[in-house]
Structure formats: C-alpha cells, structure tokens
mmCIF file of C-alpha atoms and ligand atoms in Angstrom:
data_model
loop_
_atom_site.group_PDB
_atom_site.id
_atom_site.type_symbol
_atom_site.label_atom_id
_atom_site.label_comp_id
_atom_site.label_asym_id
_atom_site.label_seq_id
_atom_site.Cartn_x
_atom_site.Cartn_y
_atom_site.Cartn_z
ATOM 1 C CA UNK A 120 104.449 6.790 85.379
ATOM 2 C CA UNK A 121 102.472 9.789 87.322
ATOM 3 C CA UNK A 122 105.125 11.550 89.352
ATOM 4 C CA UNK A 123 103.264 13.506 92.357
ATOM 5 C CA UNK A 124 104.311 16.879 93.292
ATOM 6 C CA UNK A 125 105.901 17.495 96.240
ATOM 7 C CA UNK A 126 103.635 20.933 96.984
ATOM 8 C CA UNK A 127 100.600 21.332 94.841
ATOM 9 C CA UNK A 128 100.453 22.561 91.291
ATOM 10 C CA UNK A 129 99.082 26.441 92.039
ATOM 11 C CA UNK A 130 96.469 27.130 89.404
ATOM 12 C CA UNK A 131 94.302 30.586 88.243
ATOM 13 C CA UNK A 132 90.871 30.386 86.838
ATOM 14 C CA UNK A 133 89.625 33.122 84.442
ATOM 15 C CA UNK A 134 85.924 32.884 83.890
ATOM 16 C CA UNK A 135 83.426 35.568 82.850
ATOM 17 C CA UNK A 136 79.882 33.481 83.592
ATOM 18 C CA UNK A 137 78.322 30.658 85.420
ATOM 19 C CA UNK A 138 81.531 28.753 86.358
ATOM 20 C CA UNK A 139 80.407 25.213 85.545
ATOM 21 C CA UNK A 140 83.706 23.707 84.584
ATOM 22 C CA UNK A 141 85.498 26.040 87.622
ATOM 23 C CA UNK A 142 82.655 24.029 89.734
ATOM 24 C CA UNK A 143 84.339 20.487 87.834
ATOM 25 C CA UNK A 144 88.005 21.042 88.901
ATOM 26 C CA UNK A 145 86.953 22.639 92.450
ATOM 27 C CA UNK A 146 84.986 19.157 92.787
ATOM 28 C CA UNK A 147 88.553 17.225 91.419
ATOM 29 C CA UNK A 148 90.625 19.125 93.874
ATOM 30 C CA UNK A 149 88.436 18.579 96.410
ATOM 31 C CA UNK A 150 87.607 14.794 95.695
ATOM 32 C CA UNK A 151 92.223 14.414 95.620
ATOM 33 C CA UNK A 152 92.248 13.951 92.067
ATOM 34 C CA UNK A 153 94.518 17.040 91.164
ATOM 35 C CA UNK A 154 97.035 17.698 93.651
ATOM 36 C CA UNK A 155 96.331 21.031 93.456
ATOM 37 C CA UNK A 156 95.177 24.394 94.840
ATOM 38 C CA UNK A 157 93.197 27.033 93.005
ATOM 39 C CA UNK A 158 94.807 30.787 94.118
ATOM 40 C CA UNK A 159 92.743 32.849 92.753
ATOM 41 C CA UNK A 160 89.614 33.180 90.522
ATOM 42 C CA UNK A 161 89.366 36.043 88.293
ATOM 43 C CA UNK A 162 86.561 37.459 86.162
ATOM 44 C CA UNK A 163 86.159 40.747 84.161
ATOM 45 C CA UNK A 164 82.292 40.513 84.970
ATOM 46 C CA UNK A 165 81.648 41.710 88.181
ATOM 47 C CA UNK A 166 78.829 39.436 88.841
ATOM 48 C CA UNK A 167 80.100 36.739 87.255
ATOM 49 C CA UNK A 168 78.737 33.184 88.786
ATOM 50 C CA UNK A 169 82.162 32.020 88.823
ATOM 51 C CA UNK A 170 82.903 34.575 91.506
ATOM 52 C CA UNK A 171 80.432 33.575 93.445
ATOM 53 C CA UNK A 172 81.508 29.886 93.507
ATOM 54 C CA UNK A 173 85.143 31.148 94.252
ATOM 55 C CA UNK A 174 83.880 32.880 97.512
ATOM 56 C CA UNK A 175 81.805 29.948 98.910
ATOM 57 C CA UNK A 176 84.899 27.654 98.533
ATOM 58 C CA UNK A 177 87.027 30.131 100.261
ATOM 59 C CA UNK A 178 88.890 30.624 97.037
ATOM 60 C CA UNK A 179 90.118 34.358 96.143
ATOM 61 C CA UNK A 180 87.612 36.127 93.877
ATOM 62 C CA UNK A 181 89.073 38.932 92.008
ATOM 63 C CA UNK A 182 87.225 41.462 89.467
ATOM 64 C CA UNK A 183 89.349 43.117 87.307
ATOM 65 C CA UNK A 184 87.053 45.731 85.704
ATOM 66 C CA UNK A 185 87.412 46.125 81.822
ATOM 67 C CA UNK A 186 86.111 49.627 81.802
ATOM 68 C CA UNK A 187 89.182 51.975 82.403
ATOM 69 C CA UNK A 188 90.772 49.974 79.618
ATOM 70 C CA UNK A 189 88.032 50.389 77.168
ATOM 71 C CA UNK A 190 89.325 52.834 74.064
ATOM 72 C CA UNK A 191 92.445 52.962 75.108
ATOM 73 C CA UNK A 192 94.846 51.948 72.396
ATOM 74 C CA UNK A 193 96.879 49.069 73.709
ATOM 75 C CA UNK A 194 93.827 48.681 76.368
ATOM 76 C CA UNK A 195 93.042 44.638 75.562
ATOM 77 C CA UNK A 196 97.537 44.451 76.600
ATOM 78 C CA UNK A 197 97.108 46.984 79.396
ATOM 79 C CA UNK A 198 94.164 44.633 80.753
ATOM 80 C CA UNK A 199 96.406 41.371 80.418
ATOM 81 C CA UNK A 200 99.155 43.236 82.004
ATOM 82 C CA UNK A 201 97.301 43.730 85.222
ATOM 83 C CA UNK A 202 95.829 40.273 84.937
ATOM 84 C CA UNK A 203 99.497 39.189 84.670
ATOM 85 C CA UNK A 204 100.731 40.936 87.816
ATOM 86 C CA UNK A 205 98.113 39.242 89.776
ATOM 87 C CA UNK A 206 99.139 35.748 88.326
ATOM 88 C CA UNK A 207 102.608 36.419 89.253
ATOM 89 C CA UNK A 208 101.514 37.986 92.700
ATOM 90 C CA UNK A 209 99.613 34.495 93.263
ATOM 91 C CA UNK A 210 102.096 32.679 92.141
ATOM 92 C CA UNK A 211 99.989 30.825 89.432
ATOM 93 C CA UNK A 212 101.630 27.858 87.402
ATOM 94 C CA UNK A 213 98.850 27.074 85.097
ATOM 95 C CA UNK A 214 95.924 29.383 83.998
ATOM 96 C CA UNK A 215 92.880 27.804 82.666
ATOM 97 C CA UNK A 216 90.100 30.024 80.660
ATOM 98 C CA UNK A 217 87.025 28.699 81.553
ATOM 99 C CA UNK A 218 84.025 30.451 80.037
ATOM 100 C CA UNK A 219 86.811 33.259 79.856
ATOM 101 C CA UNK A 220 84.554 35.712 77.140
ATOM 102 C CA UNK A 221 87.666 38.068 75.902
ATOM 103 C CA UNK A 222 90.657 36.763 73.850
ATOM 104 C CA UNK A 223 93.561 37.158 75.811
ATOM 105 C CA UNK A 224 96.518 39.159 74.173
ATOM 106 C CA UNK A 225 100.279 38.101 73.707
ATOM 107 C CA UNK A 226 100.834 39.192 76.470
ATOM 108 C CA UNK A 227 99.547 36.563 78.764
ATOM 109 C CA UNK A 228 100.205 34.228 76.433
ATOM 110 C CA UNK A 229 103.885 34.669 76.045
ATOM 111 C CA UNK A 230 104.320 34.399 79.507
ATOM 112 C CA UNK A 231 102.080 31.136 79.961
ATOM 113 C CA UNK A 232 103.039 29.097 76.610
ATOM 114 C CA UNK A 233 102.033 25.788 77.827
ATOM 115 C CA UNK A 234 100.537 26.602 80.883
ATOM 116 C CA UNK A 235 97.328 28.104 79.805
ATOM 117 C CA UNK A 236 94.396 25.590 79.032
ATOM 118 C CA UNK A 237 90.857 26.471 77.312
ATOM 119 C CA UNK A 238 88.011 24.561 77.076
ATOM 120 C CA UNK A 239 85.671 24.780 73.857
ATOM 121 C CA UNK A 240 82.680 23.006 73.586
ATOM 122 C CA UNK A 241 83.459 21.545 69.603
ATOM 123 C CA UNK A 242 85.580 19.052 68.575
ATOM 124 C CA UNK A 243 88.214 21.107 66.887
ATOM 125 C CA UNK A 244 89.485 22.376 64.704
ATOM 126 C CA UNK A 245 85.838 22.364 63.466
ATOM 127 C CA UNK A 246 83.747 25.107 64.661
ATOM 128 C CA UNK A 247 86.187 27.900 66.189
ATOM 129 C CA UNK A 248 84.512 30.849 67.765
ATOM 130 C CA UNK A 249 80.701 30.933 69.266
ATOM 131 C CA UNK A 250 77.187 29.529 68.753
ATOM 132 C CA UNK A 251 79.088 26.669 67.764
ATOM 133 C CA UNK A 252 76.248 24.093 69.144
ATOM 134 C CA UNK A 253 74.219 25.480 66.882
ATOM 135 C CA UNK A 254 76.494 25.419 63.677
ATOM 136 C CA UNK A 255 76.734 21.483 64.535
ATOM 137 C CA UNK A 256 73.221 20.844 64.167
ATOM 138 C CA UNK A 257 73.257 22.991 61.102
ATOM 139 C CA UNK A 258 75.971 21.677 59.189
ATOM 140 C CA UNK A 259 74.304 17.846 60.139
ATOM 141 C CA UNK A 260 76.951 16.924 61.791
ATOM 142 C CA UNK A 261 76.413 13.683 63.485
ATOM 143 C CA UNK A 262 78.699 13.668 65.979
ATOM 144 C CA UNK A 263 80.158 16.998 68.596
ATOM 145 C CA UNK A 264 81.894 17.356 71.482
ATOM 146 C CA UNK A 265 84.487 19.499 73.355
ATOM 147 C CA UNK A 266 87.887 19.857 73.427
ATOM 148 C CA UNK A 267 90.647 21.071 75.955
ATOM 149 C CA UNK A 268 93.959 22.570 74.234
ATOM 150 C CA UNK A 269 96.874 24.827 75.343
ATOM 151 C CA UNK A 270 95.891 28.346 74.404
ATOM 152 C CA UNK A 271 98.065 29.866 71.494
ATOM 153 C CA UNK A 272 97.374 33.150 69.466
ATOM 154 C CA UNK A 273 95.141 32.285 67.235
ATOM 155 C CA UNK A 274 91.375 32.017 68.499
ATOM 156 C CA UNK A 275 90.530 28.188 69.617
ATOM 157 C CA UNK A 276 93.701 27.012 68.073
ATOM 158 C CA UNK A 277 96.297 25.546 69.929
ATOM 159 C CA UNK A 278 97.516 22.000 70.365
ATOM 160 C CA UNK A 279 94.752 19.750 71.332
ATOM 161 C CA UNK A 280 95.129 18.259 75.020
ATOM 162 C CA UNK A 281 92.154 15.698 75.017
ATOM 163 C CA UNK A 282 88.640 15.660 73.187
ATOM 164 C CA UNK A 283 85.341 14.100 74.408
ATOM 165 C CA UNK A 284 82.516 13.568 71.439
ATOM 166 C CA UNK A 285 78.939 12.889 71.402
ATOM 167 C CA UNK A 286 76.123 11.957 69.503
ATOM 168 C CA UNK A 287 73.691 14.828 67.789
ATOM 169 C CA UNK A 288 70.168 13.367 67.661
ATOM 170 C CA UNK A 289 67.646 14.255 65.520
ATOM 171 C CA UNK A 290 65.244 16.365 67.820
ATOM 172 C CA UNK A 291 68.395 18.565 69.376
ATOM 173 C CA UNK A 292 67.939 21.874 69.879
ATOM 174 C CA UNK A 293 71.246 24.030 70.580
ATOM 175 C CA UNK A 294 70.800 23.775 74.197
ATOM 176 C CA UNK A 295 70.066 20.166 74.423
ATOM 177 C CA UNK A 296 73.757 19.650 72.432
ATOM 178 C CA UNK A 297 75.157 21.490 74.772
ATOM 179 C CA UNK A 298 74.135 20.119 77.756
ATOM 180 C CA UNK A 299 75.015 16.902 76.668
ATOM 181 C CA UNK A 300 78.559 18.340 75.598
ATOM 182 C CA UNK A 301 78.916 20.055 78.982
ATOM 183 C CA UNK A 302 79.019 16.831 80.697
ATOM 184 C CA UNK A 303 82.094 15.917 78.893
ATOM 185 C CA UNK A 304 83.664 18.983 79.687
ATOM 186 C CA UNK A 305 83.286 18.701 83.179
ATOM 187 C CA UNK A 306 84.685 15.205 82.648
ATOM 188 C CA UNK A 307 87.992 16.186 80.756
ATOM 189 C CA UNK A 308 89.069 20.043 81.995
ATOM 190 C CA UNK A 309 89.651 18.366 85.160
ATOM 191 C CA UNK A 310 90.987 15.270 83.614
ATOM 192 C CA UNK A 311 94.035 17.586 81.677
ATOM 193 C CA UNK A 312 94.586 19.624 84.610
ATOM 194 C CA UNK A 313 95.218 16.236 86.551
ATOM 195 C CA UNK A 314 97.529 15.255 84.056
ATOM 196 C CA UNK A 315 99.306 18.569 82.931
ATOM 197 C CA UNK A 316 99.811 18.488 87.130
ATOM 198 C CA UNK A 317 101.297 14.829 87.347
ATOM 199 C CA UNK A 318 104.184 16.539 84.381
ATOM 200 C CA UNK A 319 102.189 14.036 82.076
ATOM 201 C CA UNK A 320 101.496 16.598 78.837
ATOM 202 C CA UNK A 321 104.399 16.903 76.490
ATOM 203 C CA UNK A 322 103.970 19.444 73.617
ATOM 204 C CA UNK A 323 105.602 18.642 69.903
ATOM 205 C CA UNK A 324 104.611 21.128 67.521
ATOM 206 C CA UNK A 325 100.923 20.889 67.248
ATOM 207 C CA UNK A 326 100.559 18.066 69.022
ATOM 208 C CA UNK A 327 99.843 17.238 72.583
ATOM 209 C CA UNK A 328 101.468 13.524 73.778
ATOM 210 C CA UNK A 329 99.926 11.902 77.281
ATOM 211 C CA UNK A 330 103.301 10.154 78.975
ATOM 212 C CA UNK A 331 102.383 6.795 80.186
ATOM 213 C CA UNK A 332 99.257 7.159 78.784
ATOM 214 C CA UNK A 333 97.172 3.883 77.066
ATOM 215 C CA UNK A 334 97.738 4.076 73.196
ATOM 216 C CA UNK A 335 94.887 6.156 71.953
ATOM 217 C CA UNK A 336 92.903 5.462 75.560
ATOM 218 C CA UNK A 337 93.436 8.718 77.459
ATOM 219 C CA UNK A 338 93.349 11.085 74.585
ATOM 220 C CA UNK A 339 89.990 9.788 72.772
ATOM 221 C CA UNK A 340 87.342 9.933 75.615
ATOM 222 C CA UNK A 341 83.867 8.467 73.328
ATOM 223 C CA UNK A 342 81.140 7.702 75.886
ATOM 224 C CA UNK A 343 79.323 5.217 73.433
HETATM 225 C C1 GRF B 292 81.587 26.128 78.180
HETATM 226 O O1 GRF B 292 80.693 25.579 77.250
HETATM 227 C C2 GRF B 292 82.974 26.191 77.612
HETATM 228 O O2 GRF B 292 83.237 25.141 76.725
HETATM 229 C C3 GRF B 292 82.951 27.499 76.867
HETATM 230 O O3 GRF B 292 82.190 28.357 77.669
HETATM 231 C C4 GRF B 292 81.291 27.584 78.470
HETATM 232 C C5 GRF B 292 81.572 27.946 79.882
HETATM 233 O O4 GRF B 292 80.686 27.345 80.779
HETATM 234 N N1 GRF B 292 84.285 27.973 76.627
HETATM 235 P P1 GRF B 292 80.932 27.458 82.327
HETATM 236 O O5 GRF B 292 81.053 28.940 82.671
HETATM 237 O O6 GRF B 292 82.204 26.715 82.655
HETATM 238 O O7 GRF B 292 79.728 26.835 82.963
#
C-alpha cells in the first residue's frame, strides 16, 4: 500500500533547456499528486527555459556556470562537486535530470544511487544517446516511446523505472515522434517521482519492482 510521508519528499531538478517535463512534475506537485516540494532548479545554461519556469513558480533557480571548469583536468568532477554541495545545502532527496545535456560524473552518482531519475525519450535499451527520434524512424521501427530509469554510470543505462510506447506512423517526421513521445513523458516522470515518493520503487539488480503495484499495469503504460 502507498505509505504518505510525513514532510514532503525534497527533490532537485537539473535541466539545461525548455523544461517541459520540470513544467509536468511542477503541475503534479501542484495538482497533490507528489507529496513533494521542488528546492531548487539547477541548469548549467544560463538561459535555460527551465530557469525561467523555476522563477515564476517561486522555485530556486540556480546557474552553475560550466566555464571555469572547462580544460581543467578533473573539471566534469569539480563541476559535480559544486553541484553536489548545493544538493546537500538544499537538502535534496531525489535528483531528477530532465533535459540535463552533460553526463554527470561518479561523483553525483555515488552519492545519489537510487535517487537520481532520467528521462529518455526511447524505449530502452534501444537507442541510447541523441537524435534518437530520428534513428526510430530510420531503423522502421514501428513502435517508440520513453523511458524513466535510475541513473547509473553508463550513458542511458540504468534500471528501468516505467516505459510509455507509441505508435510511429508512416508520414512522421523526427519532430512529430517526438511530440507524440513527449506526451508520455510528461505522463510518467511525474508518475515515478509519485511513486519513488510513496517508498513504492524497489531496486534488484537491473530491475526496478513497483510495491503494490497491478501485475504488469503500472510498469507498461501503452496508450492504444
Ligand atoms: C526530453 O525529450 C527528454 O526525454 C530528454 O530531453 C528532453 C527534455 O525536454 N532527456 P524538456 O526540457 O523536459 O522539455
């Protein structure tokens, strides 16, 4: 059964562009479907969408400028390092990467095994990486989709939390497969987050189990 939480689950954001599925859990929280509270936003593009949505919800917006980093030799773990101290300064319990455009080191990792979430918009573990709307149509395949998963070190890898699919049609262009995938994101970030923050997610290996969850129901989300 859900448990609630006695104070909300405190949750980061990382995002580097237009903030979409930031915009989907805001709209959760705010509709009381995640008893949670987003503390802080952070982006290493300055003007960064996502920032902007942070700021007209009242939500800390924090940019955390890649340049003094740049050519240094541990730079990408001297970046996390900072990003770390603010999660720890806010107190964060769960970071999700959403539209977050730089792999994140070991060393945010390590310290958020299970509690960091990414969203990719392909059912993996087809299609890692980018363009990957694109590589669907190419390949023929005739179904896509997107996929939330706890974020490990390899690249788009980690167990899979839930996936959402949907049909490619014959006329689709990249960006008409991704819109349609994008709705399903915005349907199932916030749908993990509710359940990672009800203590619902349990992690075996590779794979992701939903406690309490329907046989098969909650984890296969197939809109036709
Ligand atoms: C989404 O397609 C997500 O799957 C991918 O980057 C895109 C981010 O979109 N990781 P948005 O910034 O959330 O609108």
């Amino acid at each position: 059964m859900p448990t609630r939480r006695a104070v909300p689950l405190r949750i980061a954001v990382l995002a580097s562009g237009r903030g979409s599925n930031l915009q989907a859990v805001i709209d959760a929280i705010d509709a009381g479907r995640i008893h949670a509270t987003i503390v802080a936003v952070i982006s290493n593009k300055r003007d960064a969408a996502a920032l902007e949505r942070a700021r007209k919800h009242g939500l800390a917006d924090i940019f955390v400028d890649p340049k003094p980093f740049a050519g240094r030799p541990d730079g990408r773990e001297a970046y996390d390092r900072t990003l770390l101290e603010l999660l720890h300064r806010h107190e964060a319990e769960l970071v999700l990467l959403a539209g977050y455009m730089k792999i994140v080191t070991n060393v945010l990792i390590e310290a958020y095994a299970n509690r960091m979430m990414n969203i990719h918009p392909s059912l993996l573990p087809a299609f890692p990486g980018l363009d990957v709307q694109k590589k669907a149509i190419d390949w023929g395949c005739k179904l896509a989709g997107c996929t939330v998963h706890f974020v490990t070190e390899g690249v788009d890898e980690g167990p899979i939390i839930l996936q959402a699919a949907v049909p490619v049609l014959d006329g689709d262009i990249p960006d008409t497969l991704a819109a349609r995938i994008l709705e399903q994101e915005h349907r199932i970030y916030p749908r993990a987050v509710e359940l990672f923050a009800e203590g619902r997610l349990r992690v075996e290996g590779r794979r992701v189990f939903i406690d309490g969850g329907k046989p098969l129901g909650d984890a296969l989300l197939c809109p036709f």
